[in-house]
PDB file of C-alpha atoms in Angstrom:
ATOM      1  CA  UNK A1222     150.594 158.632-174.263  1.00  0.00           C
ATOM      2  CA  UNK A1223     150.749 162.061-172.612  1.00  0.00           C
ATOM      3  CA  UNK A1224     148.514 162.818-169.630  1.00  0.00           C
ATOM      4  CA  UNK A1225     146.599 165.528-171.496  1.00  0.00           C
ATOM      5  CA  UNK A1226     145.914 163.087-174.347  1.00  0.00           C
ATOM      6  CA  UNK A1227     144.685 160.457-171.883  1.00  0.00           C
ATOM      7  CA  UNK A1228     142.476 163.063-170.237  1.00  0.00           C
ATOM      8  CA  UNK A1229     140.943 164.008-173.578  1.00  0.00           C
ATOM      9  CA  UNK A1230     140.406 160.366-174.509  1.00  0.00           C
ATOM     10  CA  UNK A1231     138.716 159.812-171.145  1.00  0.00           C
ATOM     11  CA  UNK A1232     136.549 162.893-171.596  1.00  0.00           C
ATOM     12  CA  UNK A1233     135.386 161.683-175.025  1.00  0.00           C
ATOM     13  CA  UNK A1234     134.538 158.202-173.733  1.00  0.00           C
ATOM     14  CA  UNK A1235     132.497 159.386-170.747  1.00  0.00           C
ATOM     15  CA  UNK A1236     130.841 162.137-172.784  1.00  0.00           C
ATOM     16  CA  UNK A1237     129.771 159.606-175.413  1.00  0.00           C
ATOM     17  CA  UNK A1238     128.131 157.428-172.760  1.00  0.00           C
ATOM     18  CA  UNK A1239     126.309 160.409-171.225  1.00  0.00           C
ATOM     19  CA  UNK A1240     125.033 161.683-174.565  1.00  0.00           C
ATOM     20  CA  UNK A1241     123.844 158.222-175.579  1.00  0.00           C
ATOM     21  CA  UNK A1242     122.076 157.861-172.211  1.00  0.00           C
ATOM     22  CA  UNK A1243     124.196 154.921-171.083  1.00  0.00           C
ATOM     23  CA  UNK A1244     124.988 157.081-168.061  1.00  0.00           C
ATOM     24  CA  UNK A1245     121.767 158.651-166.800  1.00  0.00           C
ATOM     25  CA  UNK A1246     121.173 161.757-164.701  1.00  0.00           C
ATOM     26  CA  UNK A1247     122.057 161.332-161.044  1.00  0.00           C
ATOM     27  CA  UNK A1248     124.570 158.509-161.532  1.00  0.00           C
ATOM     28  CA  UNK A1249     127.761 158.977-159.552  1.00  0.00           C
ATOM     29  CA  UNK A1250     131.027 158.797-161.491  1.00  0.00           C
ATOM     30  CA  UNK A1251     133.654 157.228-159.232  1.00  0.00           C
ATOM     31  CA  UNK A1252     137.221 158.296-160.035  1.00  0.00           C
ATOM     32  CA  UNK A1253     138.882 155.032-159.048  1.00  0.00           C
ATOM     33  CA  UNK A1254     136.389 152.905-160.984  1.00  0.00           C
ATOM     34  CA  UNK A1255     136.777 154.927-164.182  1.00  0.00           C
ATOM     35  CA  UNK A1256     140.563 155.033-163.825  1.00  0.00           C
ATOM     36  CA  UNK A1257     140.590 151.230-163.674  1.00  0.00           C
ATOM     37  CA  UNK A1258     138.013 150.819-166.446  1.00  0.00           C
ATOM     38  CA  UNK A1259     139.856 153.095-168.902  1.00  0.00           C
ATOM     39  CA  UNK A1260     143.374 152.265-167.627  1.00  0.00           C
ATOM     40  CA  UNK A1261     144.302 155.891-166.957  1.00  0.00           C
ATOM     41  CA  UNK A1262     145.405 157.867-163.925  1.00  0.00           C
ATOM     42  CA  UNK A1263     142.973 159.529-161.531  1.00  0.00           C
ATOM     43  CA  UNK A1264     144.474 162.855-162.615  1.00  0.00           C
ATOM     44  CA  UNK A1265     143.243 162.201-166.160  1.00  0.00           C
ATOM     45  CA  UNK A1266     139.816 161.287-164.767  1.00  0.00           C
ATOM     46  CA  UNK A1267     139.595 164.505-162.720  1.00  0.00           C
ATOM     47  CA  UNK A1268     140.563 166.630-165.731  1.00  0.00           C
ATOM     48  CA  UNK A1269     137.927 164.864-167.834  1.00  0.00           C
ATOM     49  CA  UNK A1270     135.298 165.494-165.128  1.00  0.00           C
ATOM     50  CA  UNK A1271     136.201 169.190-165.058  1.00  0.00           C
ATOM     51  CA  UNK A1272     135.809 169.443-168.816  1.00  0.00           C
ATOM     52  CA  UNK A1273     132.435 167.676-168.695  1.00  0.00           C
ATOM     53  CA  UNK A1274     131.338 170.019-165.905  1.00  0.00           C
ATOM     54  CA  UNK A1275     132.190 172.942-168.170  1.00  0.00           C
ATOM     55  CA  UNK A1276     129.708 171.541-170.694  1.00  0.00           C
ATOM     56  CA  UNK A1277     127.075 171.088-167.953  1.00  0.00           C
ATOM     57  CA  UNK A1278     127.037 167.331-168.446  1.00  0.00           C
ATOM     58  CA  UNK A1279     128.205 166.542-164.911  1.00  0.00           C
ATOM     59  CA  UNK A1280     128.161 168.384-161.604  1.00  0.00           C
ATOM     60  CA  UNK A1281     129.992 168.114-158.311  1.00  0.00           C
ATOM     61  CA  UNK A1282     128.058 167.373-155.116  1.00  0.00           C
ATOM     62  CA  UNK A1283     128.193 169.652-152.072  1.00  0.00           C
ATOM     63  CA  UNK A1284     129.809 166.832-150.083  1.00  0.00           C
ATOM     64  CA  UNK A1285     132.066 165.775-152.925  1.00  0.00           C
ATOM     65  CA  UNK A1286     131.678 163.337-155.759  1.00  0.00           C
ATOM     66  CA  UNK A1287     130.906 163.827-159.423  1.00  0.00           C
ATOM     67  CA  UNK A1288     127.437 163.089-160.806  1.00  0.00           C
ATOM     68  CA  UNK A1289     125.832 163.015-164.233  1.00  0.00           C
ATOM     69  CA  UNK A1290     123.689 166.145-164.350  1.00  0.00           C
ATOM     70  CA  UNK A1291     119.941 165.671-164.202  1.00  0.00           C
ATOM     71  CA  UNK A1292     117.888 167.726-166.637  1.00  0.00           C
ATOM     72  CA  UNK A1293     114.564 169.347-165.781  1.00  0.00           C
ATOM     73  CA  UNK A1294     111.586 169.899-168.123  1.00  0.00           C
ATOM     74  CA  UNK A1295     112.703 173.537-168.466  1.00  0.00           C
ATOM     75  CA  UNK A1296     116.225 172.360-169.407  1.00  0.00           C
ATOM     76  CA  UNK A1297     114.770 170.016-172.017  1.00  0.00           C
ATOM     77  CA  UNK A1298     112.639 172.786-173.541  1.00  0.00           C
ATOM     78  CA  UNK A1299     115.590 175.178-173.764  1.00  0.00           C
ATOM     79  CA  UNK A1300     117.881 172.496-175.207  1.00  0.00           C
ATOM     80  CA  UNK A1301     115.322 171.583-177.859  1.00  0.00           C
ATOM     81  CA  UNK A1302     114.877 175.243-178.838  1.00  0.00           C
ATOM     82  CA  UNK A1303     118.635 175.773-179.079  1.00  0.00           C
ATOM     83  CA  UNK A1304     119.215 172.577-181.034  1.00  0.00           C
ATOM     84  CA  UNK A1305     116.445 173.486-183.463  1.00  0.00           C
ATOM     85  CA  UNK A1306     118.065 176.839-184.207  1.00  0.00           C
ATOM     86  CA  UNK A1307     121.519 175.295-184.628  1.00  0.00           C
ATOM     87  CA  UNK A1308     120.550 172.207-186.631  1.00  0.00           C
ATOM     88  CA  UNK A1309     118.153 173.997-188.991  1.00  0.00           C
ATOM     89  CA  UNK A1310     120.950 176.475-189.693  1.00  0.00           C
ATOM     90  CA  UNK A1311     123.350 173.587-190.286  1.00  0.00           C
ATOM     91  CA  UNK A1312     120.929 171.963-192.733  1.00  0.00           C
ATOM     92  CA  UNK A1313     120.764 175.218-194.676  1.00  0.00           C
ATOM     93  CA  UNK A1314     124.542 175.171-195.068  1.00  0.00           C
ATOM     94  CA  UNK A1315     124.499 171.508-196.132  1.00  0.00           C
ATOM     95  CA  UNK A1316     121.844 172.198-198.768  1.00  0.00           C
ATOM     96  CA  UNK A1317     124.022 174.922-200.225  1.00  0.00           C
ATOM     97  CA  UNK A1318     126.973 172.508-200.388  1.00  0.00           C
ATOM     98  CA  UNK A1319     125.074 169.383-201.576  1.00  0.00           C
ATOM     99  CA  UNK A1320     128.148 167.263-200.801  1.00  0.00           C
ATOM    100  CA  UNK A1321     127.555 163.664-201.934  1.00  0.00           C
ATOM    101  CA  UNK A1322     130.190 162.336-199.529  1.00  0.00           C
ATOM    102  CA  UNK A1323     128.352 163.869-196.568  1.00  0.00           C
ATOM    103  CA  UNK A1324     125.093 162.277-197.733  1.00  0.00           C
ATOM    104  CA  UNK A1325     126.857 158.918-198.022  1.00  0.00           C
ATOM    105  CA  UNK A1326     128.300 159.232-194.508  1.00  0.00           C
ATOM    106  CA  UNK A1327     124.871 160.074-193.082  1.00  0.00           C
ATOM    107  CA  UNK A1328     123.407 157.031-194.828  1.00  0.00           C
ATOM    108  CA  UNK A1329     126.114 154.819-193.328  1.00  0.00           C
ATOM    109  CA  UNK A1330     125.294 156.144-189.862  1.00  0.00           C
ATOM    110  CA  UNK A1331     121.624 155.346-190.512  1.00  0.00           C
ATOM    111  CA  UNK A1332     122.599 151.811-191.544  1.00  0.00           C
ATOM    112  CA  UNK A1333     124.676 151.468-188.376  1.00  0.00           C
ATOM    113  CA  UNK A1334     121.712 152.642-186.285  1.00  0.00           C
ATOM    114  CA  UNK A1335     119.393 150.117-187.957  1.00  0.00           C
ATOM    115  CA  UNK A1336     121.875 147.288-187.467  1.00  0.00           C
ATOM    116  CA  UNK A1337     122.357 148.094-183.777  1.00  0.00           C
ATOM    117  CA  UNK A1338     118.608 148.135-183.139  1.00  0.00           C
ATOM    118  CA  UNK A1339     118.077 144.842-184.986  1.00  0.00           C
ATOM    119  CA  UNK A1340     120.789 143.202-182.886  1.00  0.00           C
ATOM    120  CA  UNK A1341     119.398 144.653-179.667  1.00  0.00           C
ATOM    121  CA  UNK A1342     122.473 146.818-179.044  1.00  0.00           C
ATOM    122  CA  UNK A1343     120.483 149.825-177.848  1.00  0.00           C
ATOM    123  CA  UNK A1344     123.481 151.593-176.336  1.00  0.00           C
ATOM    124  CA  UNK A1345     125.198 151.428-179.712  1.00  0.00           C
ATOM    125  CA  UNK A1346     122.029 152.668-181.417  1.00  0.00           C
ATOM    126  CA  UNK A1347     121.945 155.683-179.107  1.00  0.00           C
ATOM    127  CA  UNK A1348     125.568 156.434-179.963  1.00  0.00           C
ATOM    128  CA  UNK A1349     124.682 156.260-183.660  1.00  0.00           C
ATOM    129  CA  UNK A1350     121.821 158.700-183.015  1.00  0.00           C
ATOM    130  CA  UNK A1351     124.259 161.157-181.433  1.00  0.00           C
ATOM    131  CA  UNK A1352     126.716 160.682-184.337  1.00  0.00           C
ATOM    132  CA  UNK A1353     123.984 161.427-186.885  1.00  0.00           C
ATOM    133  CA  UNK A1354     123.304 164.870-185.439  1.00  0.00           C
ATOM    134  CA  UNK A1355     126.979 165.599-184.830  1.00  0.00           C
ATOM    135  CA  UNK A1356     127.750 164.718-188.455  1.00  0.00           C
ATOM    136  CA  UNK A1357     125.189 167.274-189.675  1.00  0.00           C
ATOM    137  CA  UNK A1358     126.915 169.969-187.622  1.00  0.00           C
ATOM    138  CA  UNK A1359     130.507 168.905-188.374  1.00  0.00           C
ATOM    139  CA  UNK A1360     129.813 168.734-192.113  1.00  0.00           C
ATOM    140  CA  UNK A1361     129.109 172.479-192.225  1.00  0.00           C
ATOM    141  CA  UNK A1362     132.837 173.078-191.704  1.00  0.00           C
ATOM    142  CA  UNK A1363     131.977 175.939-189.349  1.00  0.00           C
ATOM    143  CA  UNK A1364     134.153 175.504-186.245  1.00  0.00           C
ATOM    144  CA  UNK A1365     132.243 178.064-184.183  1.00  0.00           C
ATOM    145  CA  UNK A1366     128.969 176.301-184.912  1.00  0.00           C
ATOM    146  CA  UNK A1367     130.515 172.965-183.897  1.00  0.00           C
ATOM    147  CA  UNK A1368     131.731 174.435-180.605  1.00  0.00           C
ATOM    148  CA  UNK A1369     128.332 175.904-179.749  1.00  0.00           C
ATOM    149  CA  UNK A1370     126.629 172.619-180.592  1.00  0.00           C
ATOM    150  CA  UNK A1371     129.035 170.548-178.509  1.00  0.00           C
ATOM    151  CA  UNK A1372     128.244 172.703-175.497  1.00  0.00           C
ATOM    152  CA  UNK A1373     124.500 172.153-175.885  1.00  0.00           C
ATOM    153  CA  UNK A1374     124.255 168.563-177.109  1.00  0.00           C
ATOM    154  CA  UNK A1375     122.432 166.883-174.240  1.00  0.00           C
ATOM    155  CA  UNK A1376     120.440 163.842-175.372  1.00  0.00           C
ATOM    156  CA  UNK A1377     116.699 164.192-175.793  1.00  0.00           C
ATOM    157  CA  UNK A1378     115.974 160.791-177.279  1.00  0.00           C
ATOM    158  CA  UNK A1379     115.661 157.254-175.944  1.00  0.00           C
ATOM    159  CA  UNK A1380     115.148 158.399-172.348  1.00  0.00           C
ATOM    160  CA  UNK A1381     112.079 156.234-171.842  1.00  0.00           C
ATOM    161  CA  UNK A1382     112.806 152.876-170.250  1.00  0.00           C
ATOM    162  CA  UNK A1383     109.563 151.096-170.967  1.00  0.00           C
ATOM    163  CA  UNK A1384     108.943 147.564-172.170  1.00  0.00           C
ATOM    164  CA  UNK A1385     110.772 146.180-175.197  1.00  0.00           C
ATOM    165  CA  UNK A1386     107.925 146.922-177.614  1.00  0.00           C
ATOM    166  CA  UNK A1387     107.628 150.640-176.798  1.00  0.00           C
ATOM    167  CA  UNK A1388     111.424 150.854-176.832  1.00  0.00           C
ATOM    168  CA  UNK A1389     111.525 149.347-180.312  1.00  0.00           C
ATOM    169  CA  UNK A1390     108.804 151.714-181.528  1.00  0.00           C
ATOM    170  CA  UNK A1391     110.869 154.698-180.380  1.00  0.00           C
ATOM    171  CA  UNK A1392     113.977 153.457-182.176  1.00  0.00           C
ATOM    172  CA  UNK A1393     112.097 152.654-185.376  1.00  0.00           C
ATOM    173  CA  UNK A1394     110.562 156.139-185.388  1.00  0.00           C
ATOM    174  CA  UNK A1395     113.986 157.715-184.919  1.00  0.00           C
ATOM    175  CA  UNK A1396     115.399 155.569-187.745  1.00  0.00           C
ATOM    176  CA  UNK A1397     112.596 156.645-190.085  1.00  0.00           C
ATOM    177  CA  UNK A1398     113.065 160.335-189.247  1.00  0.00           C
ATOM    178  CA  UNK A1399     116.829 160.199-189.787  1.00  0.00           C
ATOM    179  CA  UNK A1400     116.414 158.554-193.184  1.00  0.00           C
ATOM    180  CA  UNK A1401     113.700 161.030-194.178  1.00  0.00           C
ATOM    181  CA  UNK A1402     116.089 163.919-193.467  1.00  0.00           C
ATOM    182  CA  UNK A1403     118.823 162.309-195.590  1.00  0.00           C
ATOM    183  CA  UNK A1404     116.401 161.559-198.426  1.00  0.00           C
ATOM    184  CA  UNK A1405     115.246 165.187-198.437  1.00  0.00           C
ATOM    185  CA  UNK A1406     118.892 166.275-198.602  1.00  0.00           C
ATOM    186  CA  UNK A1407     119.440 163.989-201.620  1.00  0.00           C
ATOM    187  CA  UNK A1408     116.364 165.374-203.388  1.00  0.00           C
ATOM    188  CA  UNK A1409     117.125 168.990-202.529  1.00  0.00           C
ATOM    189  CA  UNK A1410     113.892 169.355-200.554  1.00  0.00           C
ATOM    190  CA  UNK A1411     114.941 171.779-197.819  1.00  0.00           C
ATOM    191  CA  UNK A1412     111.411 172.258-196.483  1.00  0.00           C
ATOM    192  CA  UNK A1413     110.916 168.522-195.986  1.00  0.00           C
ATOM    193  CA  UNK A1414     114.223 168.145-194.175  1.00  0.00           C
ATOM    194  CA  UNK A1415     113.460 171.017-191.796  1.00  0.00           C
ATOM    195  CA  UNK A1416     109.908 169.815-191.086  1.00  0.00           C
ATOM    196  CA  UNK A1417     111.201 166.316-190.313  1.00  0.00           C
ATOM    197  CA  UNK A1418     114.019 167.594-188.121  1.00  0.00           C
ATOM    198  CA  UNK A1419     111.650 169.787-186.088  1.00  0.00           C
ATOM    199  CA  UNK A1420     109.214 166.888-185.714  1.00  0.00           C
ATOM    200  CA  UNK A1421     112.137 164.715-184.588  1.00  0.00           C
ATOM    201  CA  UNK A1422     113.278 167.227-181.956  1.00  0.00           C
ATOM    202  CA  UNK A1423     109.734 167.930-180.760  1.00  0.00           C
ATOM    203  CA  UNK A1424     109.122 164.217-180.248  1.00  0.00           C
ATOM    204  CA  UNK A1425     112.355 163.941-178.303  1.00  0.00           C
ATOM    205  CA  UNK A1426     111.238 166.786-176.049  1.00  0.00           C
ATOM    206  CA  UNK A1427     107.789 165.258-175.437  1.00  0.00           C
ATOM    207  CA  UNK A1428     109.134 161.824-174.641  1.00  0.00           C
ATOM    208  CA  UNK A1429     111.862 163.156-172.380  1.00  0.00           C
ATOM    209  CA  UNK A1430     109.343 165.160-170.347  1.00  0.00           C
ATOM    210  CA  UNK A1431     106.998 162.168-170.131  1.00  0.00           C
ATOM    211  CA  UNK A1432     109.872 160.060-168.832  1.00  0.00           C
TER     212      UNK A1432
END
């Protein structure tokens, strides 16, 4: 496989773990460790880090090293506002299309999320959460919208690391909200889908700030 392909594969893998909160803010990303873990060269790792830095997901320390970027309450507020604008717009496009295949794919992601939570695979559940929102954007078919979203998609959910019960409550609430959005899409109830999405994003903002 070509070096640029390996770099892109590496970028996607690390990005997925950051967005699903398996790599939290402040964690150092060690080149040699990731090169060994993903069986790629350190050149591929460096290129992936540079790409992630361009999306503001990682940052380089003054004395060297690459770190997952920490987000402040102000960052969280701005991200939530931007995501609301983008995702509400995406929902509007999806309602105009009413594509049954897209609805089916969203339902499958919901099922995957539920299954991961039931099995206690919370990292996998977080990845399914990210996929759910990405699928809404990707399904619009608008490449510019996808690009803007990818550059702003920092996770707002599942940042609380409390006891197992509160953790489960958070996941169950997310599962319910996702399914409510899909059900509204099936019924053609645009208002319900938007209200649920905004509630979903607002809750993510509140919980992230509390954490």
